[in-house]
mmCIF file of C-alpha atoms and ligand atoms in Angstrom:
data_model
loop_
_atom_site.group_PDB
_atom_site.id
_atom_site.type_symbol
_atom_site.label_atom_id
_atom_site.label_comp_id
_atom_site.label_asym_id
_atom_site.label_seq_id
_atom_site.Cartn_x
_atom_site.Cartn_y
_atom_site.Cartn_z
ATOM 1 C CA MET A 1 9.874 -60.178 -136.238
ATOM 2 C CA SER A 2 8.233 -60.885 -133.194
ATOM 3 C CA ASP A 3 6.197 -57.968 -132.688
ATOM 4 C CA CYS A 4 5.278 -57.337 -136.074
ATOM 5 C CA LEU A 5 1.447 -57.930 -137.010
ATOM 6 C CA PHE A 6 1.860 -59.078 -140.591
ATOM 7 C CA CYS A 7 4.276 -61.635 -139.119
ATOM 8 C CA LYS A 8 1.851 -62.983 -136.432
ATOM 9 C CA ILE A 9 -1.070 -63.059 -139.616
ATOM 10 C CA ALA A 10 1.430 -65.015 -141.758
ATOM 11 C CA LYS A 11 1.840 -67.794 -138.765
ATOM 12 C CA GLY A 12 -1.962 -67.832 -138.283
ATOM 13 C CA GLU A 13 -0.887 -66.114 -134.635
ATOM 14 C CA ILE A 14 -3.467 -63.474 -135.481
ATOM 15 C CA PRO A 15 -6.738 -64.981 -137.352
ATOM 16 C CA SER A 16 -7.439 -63.730 -141.120
ATOM 17 C CA SER A 17 -10.026 -63.924 -143.694
ATOM 18 C CA LYS A 18 -7.154 -66.176 -145.790
ATOM 19 C CA VAL A 19 -7.342 -65.982 -149.715
ATOM 20 C CA TYR A 20 -4.207 -67.864 -150.634
ATOM 21 C CA GLU A 21 -1.471 -69.534 -149.027
ATOM 22 C CA ASP A 22 1.430 -71.124 -150.064
ATOM 23 C CA GLU A 23 5.469 -71.767 -148.532
ATOM 24 C CA GLN A 24 6.222 -68.328 -149.280
ATOM 25 C CA VAL A 25 3.552 -66.273 -149.363
ATOM 26 C CA PHE A 26 -0.086 -65.105 -147.518
ATOM 27 C CA ALA A 27 -3.107 -63.374 -148.816
ATOM 28 C CA PHE A 28 -5.698 -62.316 -146.881
ATOM 29 C CA LEU A 29 -8.724 -59.620 -146.898
ATOM 30 C CA ASP A 30 -8.057 -56.273 -145.266
ATOM 31 C CA ILE A 31 -9.978 -55.613 -142.363
ATOM 32 C CA ASP A 32 -10.602 -52.155 -144.012
ATOM 33 C CA PRO A 33 -11.575 -52.832 -147.245
ATOM 34 C CA GLN A 34 -10.752 -49.403 -149.588
ATOM 35 C CA ALA A 35 -12.899 -51.621 -153.238
ATOM 36 C CA PRO A 36 -15.288 -53.818 -152.953
ATOM 37 C CA LYS A 37 -12.601 -56.451 -153.192
ATOM 38 C CA HIS A 38 -9.565 -55.378 -151.067
ATOM 39 C CA ILE A 39 -7.032 -57.874 -150.687
ATOM 40 C CA LEU A 40 -3.545 -58.426 -149.103
ATOM 41 C CA VAL A 41 -0.525 -60.276 -150.348
ATOM 42 C CA ILE A 42 2.531 -60.878 -147.799
ATOM 43 C CA PRO A 43 5.415 -62.380 -148.429
ATOM 44 C CA LYS A 44 6.049 -64.943 -144.797
ATOM 45 C CA THR A 45 9.532 -63.415 -144.287
ATOM 46 C CA HIS A 46 9.885 -60.463 -142.811
ATOM 47 C CA ILE A 47 10.891 -57.417 -145.095
ATOM 48 C CA GLN A 48 9.972 -53.979 -144.322
ATOM 49 C CA SER A 49 9.194 -52.636 -147.565
ATOM 50 C CA VAL A 50 9.744 -52.300 -151.315
ATOM 51 C CA ALA A 51 12.646 -50.114 -150.408
ATOM 52 C CA ALA A 52 13.986 -53.107 -148.321
ATOM 53 C CA VAL A 53 13.703 -55.499 -151.327
ATOM 54 C CA THR A 54 17.073 -56.541 -152.533
ATOM 55 C CA PRO A 55 18.629 -59.488 -155.135
ATOM 56 C CA GLU A 56 18.684 -61.785 -151.955
ATOM 57 C CA ASN A 57 14.790 -61.202 -151.297
ATOM 58 C CA ALA A 58 13.299 -60.241 -154.943
ATOM 59 C CA GLY A 59 12.591 -63.803 -155.641
ATOM 60 C CA VAL A 60 9.467 -63.967 -153.461
ATOM 61 C CA VAL A 61 8.631 -60.874 -154.696
ATOM 62 C CA ALA A 62 8.116 -62.112 -158.562
ATOM 63 C CA HIS A 63 6.318 -65.189 -156.583
ATOM 64 C CA ILE A 64 3.924 -62.710 -155.403
ATOM 65 C CA PHE A 65 3.003 -60.984 -158.432
ATOM 66 C CA GLU A 66 2.363 -64.236 -160.330
ATOM 67 C CA VAL A 67 0.396 -65.226 -156.775
ATOM 68 C CA ILE A 68 -1.647 -61.649 -157.567
ATOM 69 C CA ALA A 69 -2.415 -62.999 -161.322
ATOM 70 C CA ARG A 70 -3.553 -66.007 -159.995
ATOM 71 C CA ILE A 71 -6.035 -65.009 -157.115
ATOM 72 C CA ALA A 72 -7.351 -62.478 -159.815
ATOM 73 C CA ALA A 73 -7.822 -64.908 -162.446
ATOM 74 C CA GLU A 74 -9.448 -67.130 -159.714
ATOM 75 C CA GLN A 75 -11.804 -63.603 -158.336
ATOM 76 C CA GLY A 76 -12.800 -62.916 -162.022
ATOM 77 C CA PHE A 77 -11.187 -59.516 -161.939
ATOM 78 C CA SER A 78 -8.231 -59.809 -164.447
ATOM 79 C CA GLU A 79 -10.060 -57.041 -166.463
ATOM 80 C CA GLY A 80 -9.078 -54.218 -164.407
ATOM 81 C CA PHE A 81 -7.737 -53.907 -160.388
ATOM 82 C CA ARG A 82 -5.028 -51.878 -159.393
ATOM 83 C CA VAL A 83 -1.883 -52.767 -157.205
ATOM 84 C CA VAL A 84 -0.469 -50.367 -154.348
ATOM 85 C CA SER A 85 2.536 -50.926 -151.955
ATOM 86 C CA ASN A 86 3.097 -48.167 -149.681
ATOM 87 C CA VAL A 87 6.330 -47.109 -148.180
ATOM 88 C CA GLY A 88 7.572 -45.543 -145.057
ATOM 89 C CA GLU A 89 5.371 -42.745 -143.393
ATOM 90 C CA GLN A 90 5.119 -40.320 -146.016
ATOM 91 C CA GLY A 91 4.136 -43.077 -148.184
ATOM 92 C CA GLY A 92 1.229 -43.753 -145.843
ATOM 93 C CA GLN A 93 3.007 -47.515 -144.564
ATOM 94 C CA THR A 94 1.197 -47.785 -141.889
ATOM 95 C CA VAL A 95 1.830 -51.719 -141.212
ATOM 96 C CA HIS A 96 5.913 -52.173 -141.739
ATOM 97 C CA HIS A 97 5.817 -55.691 -143.157
ATOM 98 C CA LEU A 98 5.780 -55.751 -147.042
ATOM 99 C CA HIS A 99 2.775 -55.998 -148.276
ATOM 100 C CA PHE A 100 0.929 -54.967 -152.077
ATOM 101 C CA HIS A 101 -2.743 -54.375 -151.541
ATOM 102 C CA VAL A 102 -4.405 -55.749 -154.588
ATOM 103 C CA LEU A 103 -7.816 -53.196 -154.903
ATOM 104 C CA ALA A 104 -10.951 -54.269 -157.137
ATOM 105 C CA GLY A 105 -14.392 -53.972 -157.868
ATOM 106 C CA ARG A 106 -14.814 -50.209 -158.215
ATOM 107 C CA ASP A 107 -13.613 -47.930 -161.138
ATOM 108 C CA MET A 108 -9.778 -46.356 -160.012
ATOM 109 C CA THR A 109 -9.422 -42.546 -159.611
ATOM 110 C CA TRP A 110 -5.772 -40.905 -160.619
ATOM 111 C CA PRO A 111 -3.870 -39.738 -159.184
ATOM 112 C CA PRO A 112 -4.488 -41.448 -155.893
ATOM 113 C CA GLY A 113 -3.700 -38.882 -153.216
HETATM 114 P P1 5GP B 201 -0.707 -49.559 -145.221
HETATM 115 O O1 5GP B 201 -1.366 -48.929 -144.647
HETATM 116 O O2 5GP B 201 0.792 -50.005 -144.477
HETATM 117 O O3 5GP B 201 -0.542 -49.753 -146.694
HETATM 118 O O4 5GP B 201 -1.573 -50.578 -144.910
HETATM 119 C C1 5GP B 201 -2.275 -51.907 -144.120
HETATM 120 C C2 5GP B 201 -3.277 -52.556 -144.204
HETATM 121 O O5 5GP B 201 -3.109 -53.699 -143.328
HETATM 122 C C3 5GP B 201 -4.381 -51.640 -144.158
HETATM 123 O O6 5GP B 201 -5.557 -51.310 -145.183
HETATM 124 C C4 5GP B 201 -5.177 -51.551 -143.045
HETATM 125 O O7 5GP B 201 -6.290 -51.520 -142.868
HETATM 126 C C5 5GP B 201 -4.540 -53.504 -142.705
HETATM 127 N N1 5GP B 201 -4.747 -53.842 -141.524
HETATM 128 C C6 5GP B 201 -4.191 -53.527 -140.503
HETATM 129 N N2 5GP B 201 -4.705 -54.173 -139.222
HETATM 130 C C7 5GP B 201 -5.006 -55.098 -139.364
HETATM 131 C C8 5GP B 201 -5.475 -56.669 -138.774
HETATM 132 O O8 5GP B 201 -5.309 -56.735 -137.918
HETATM 133 N N3 5GP B 201 -6.132 -57.967 -140.295
HETATM 134 C C9 5GP B 201 -6.782 -56.913 -141.219
HETATM 135 N N4 5GP B 201 -7.101 -58.046 -141.802
HETATM 136 N N5 5GP B 201 -5.800 -56.265 -141.937
HETATM 137 C C10 5GP B 201 -4.854 -55.000 -141.217
HETATM 138 ZN ZN1 ZN B 202 7.130 -58.856 -140.241
#
Protein backbone atom coordinates (compact mmCIF):
# COMPACT_ATOMS: atom_id res chain seq x y z
CA MET A 1 0.00 0.00 0.00
CA SER A 2 2.02 2.96 -1.28
CA ASP A 3 -0.12 5.61 0.45
CA CYS A 4 -0.25 3.90 3.86
CA LEU A 5 1.36 5.85 6.72
CA PHE A 6 2.47 2.78 8.67
CA CYS A 7 3.85 1.03 5.54
CA LYS A 8 5.98 4.17 5.08
CA ILE A 9 7.08 4.17 8.74
CA ALA A 10 7.98 0.45 8.52
CA LYS A 11 10.15 1.19 5.46
CA GLY A 12 11.81 4.16 7.15
CA GLU A 13 10.35 6.56 4.56
CA ILE A 14 8.72 8.53 7.39
CA PRO A 15 10.81 8.98 10.55
CA SER A 16 9.74 7.44 13.85
CA SER A 17 11.27 6.64 17.22
CA LYS A 18 12.10 2.97 16.64
CA VAL A 19 11.89 0.58 19.58
CA TYR A 20 12.42 -2.75 17.76
CA GLU A 21 12.76 -4.10 14.23
CA ASP A 22 13.23 -7.48 12.56
CA GLU A 23 12.39 -8.93 9.12
CA GLN A 24 8.66 -9.12 9.89
CA VAL A 25 7.89 -6.56 12.56
CA PHE A 26 8.48 -2.89 13.39
CA ALA A 27 7.81 -1.20 16.75
CA PHE A 28 7.94 2.53 17.45
CA LEU A 29 6.71 5.17 19.89
CA ASP A 30 3.21 6.55 19.38
CA ILE A 31 3.35 10.25 18.40
CA ASP A 32 0.48 11.04 20.83
CA PRO A 33 1.19 8.86 23.89
CA GLN A 34 -1.76 7.82 26.06
CA ALA A 35 0.46 6.42 28.83
CA PRO A 36 4.05 7.02 30.02
CA LYS A 37 5.02 4.19 27.66
CA HIS A 38 3.00 3.89 24.44
CA ILE A 39 4.51 1.70 21.75
CA LEU A 40 2.93 0.63 18.44
CA VAL A 41 3.84 -2.79 17.05
CA ILE A 42 3.07 -3.43 13.38
CA PRO A 43 3.69 -6.08 10.73
CA LYS A 44 5.88 -4.83 7.86
CA THR A 45 3.39 -6.32 5.41
CA HIS A 46 0.16 -4.40 4.96
CA ILE A 47 -2.76 -6.00 6.80
CA GLN A 48 -5.78 -3.73 7.26
CA SER A 49 -6.79 -4.74 10.81
CA VAL A 50 -7.49 -7.72 13.08
CA ALA A 51 -10.57 -8.29 10.91
CA ALA A 52 -8.26 -9.08 7.97
CA VAL A 53 -6.21 -11.74 9.81
CA THR A 54 -6.40 -15.10 8.00
CA PRO A 55 -4.72 -18.52 8.29
CA GLU A 56 -2.25 -17.26 5.64
CA ASN A 57 -1.08 -14.16 7.53
CA ALA A 58 -1.66 -15.17 11.17
CA GLY A 59 1.98 -16.18 11.63
CA VAL A 60 3.14 -12.58 11.79
CA VAL A 61 0.48 -11.82 14.38
CA ALA A 62 1.78 -14.62 16.62
CA HIS A 63 5.28 -13.22 16.12
CA ILE A 64 4.07 -9.72 17.07
CA PHE A 65 2.95 -11.10 20.44
CA GLU A 66 6.37 -12.66 21.01
CA VAL A 67 7.90 -9.25 20.23
CA ILE A 68 5.49 -7.52 22.63
CA ALA A 69 6.53 -9.91 25.42
CA ARG A 70 10.20 -9.24 24.62
CA ILE A 71 9.76 -5.45 24.63
CA ALA A 72 7.84 -5.62 27.93
CA ALA A 73 10.66 -7.62 29.52
CA GLU A 74 13.39 -5.38 28.10
CA GLN A 75 11.61 -2.20 29.17
CA GLY A 76 10.75 -3.59 32.60
CA PHE A 77 6.94 -3.52 32.49
CA SER A 78 6.14 -7.26 32.14
CA GLU A 79 4.23 -7.12 35.44
CA GLY A 80 1.44 -4.98 34.02
CA PHE A 81 0.50 -3.39 30.73
CA ARG A 82 -2.26 -3.28 28.13
CA VAL A 83 -2.40 -4.39 24.48
CA VAL A 84 -5.12 -2.82 22.31
CA SER A 85 -6.00 -3.10 18.65
CA ASN A 86 -8.77 -0.87 17.36
CA VAL A 87 -10.73 -2.23 14.39
CA GLY A 88 -12.68 -0.12 11.92
CA GLU A 89 -14.30 3.26 12.41
CA GLN A 90 -16.59 2.14 15.22
CA GLY A 91 -13.65 0.49 16.95
CA GLY A 92 -11.73 3.77 16.86
CA GLN A 93 -9.17 2.78 14.22
CA THR A 94 -7.69 5.83 12.49
CA VAL A 95 -4.72 4.24 10.68
CA HIS A 96 -5.83 1.30 8.57
CA HIS A 97 -2.69 -0.81 8.91
CA LEU A 98 -2.84 -3.47 11.64
CA HIS A 99 -1.20 -2.23 14.83
CA PHE A 100 -1.12 -3.18 18.48
CA HIS A 101 -0.92 -0.40 21.04
CA VAL A 102 1.24 -1.40 24.01
CA LEU A 103 0.48 0.89 26.96
CA ALA A 104 2.35 0.84 30.25
CA GLY A 105 3.52 2.95 33.16
CA ARG A 106 0.16 3.85 34.72
CA ASP A 107 -2.89 2.11 36.18
CA MET A 108 -5.36 1.17 33.43
CA THR A 109 -9.11 1.60 33.75
CA TRP A 110 -11.90 -0.72 32.60
CA PRO A 111 -14.07 -0.45 30.54
CA PRO A 112 -11.77 1.49 28.18
CA GLY A 113 -14.60 3.61 26.74
P1 LIG B 1 -5.60 3.97 15.96
O1 LIG B 1 -6.34 5.24 16.27
O2 LIG B 1 -5.70 3.62 14.49
O3 LIG B 1 -5.91 2.80 16.85
O4 LIG B 1 -4.08 4.28 16.27
C1 LIG B 1 -3.28 5.04 15.45
C2 LIG B 1 -2.18 5.60 16.32
O5 LIG B 1 -1.16 6.07 15.48
C3 LIG B 1 -2.61 6.77 17.20
O6 LIG B 1 -2.40 6.45 18.56
C4 LIG B 1 -1.73 7.93 16.72
O7 LIG B 1 -1.29 8.76 17.77
C5 LIG B 1 -0.59 7.21 16.04
N1 LIG B 1 0.01 7.97 14.95
C6 LIG B 1 -0.65 8.60 13.94
N2 LIG B 1 0.22 9.15 13.09
C7 LIG B 1 1.45 8.86 13.55
C8 LIG B 1 2.78 9.18 13.09
O8 LIG B 1 3.00 9.84 12.07
N3 LIG B 1 3.81 8.71 13.84
C9 LIG B 1 3.61 7.98 15.00
N4 LIG B 1 4.70 7.58 15.65
N5 LIG B 1 2.39 7.67 15.44
C10 LIG B 1 1.33 8.10 14.74
ZN1 LIG C 1 0.19 -0.31 5.40
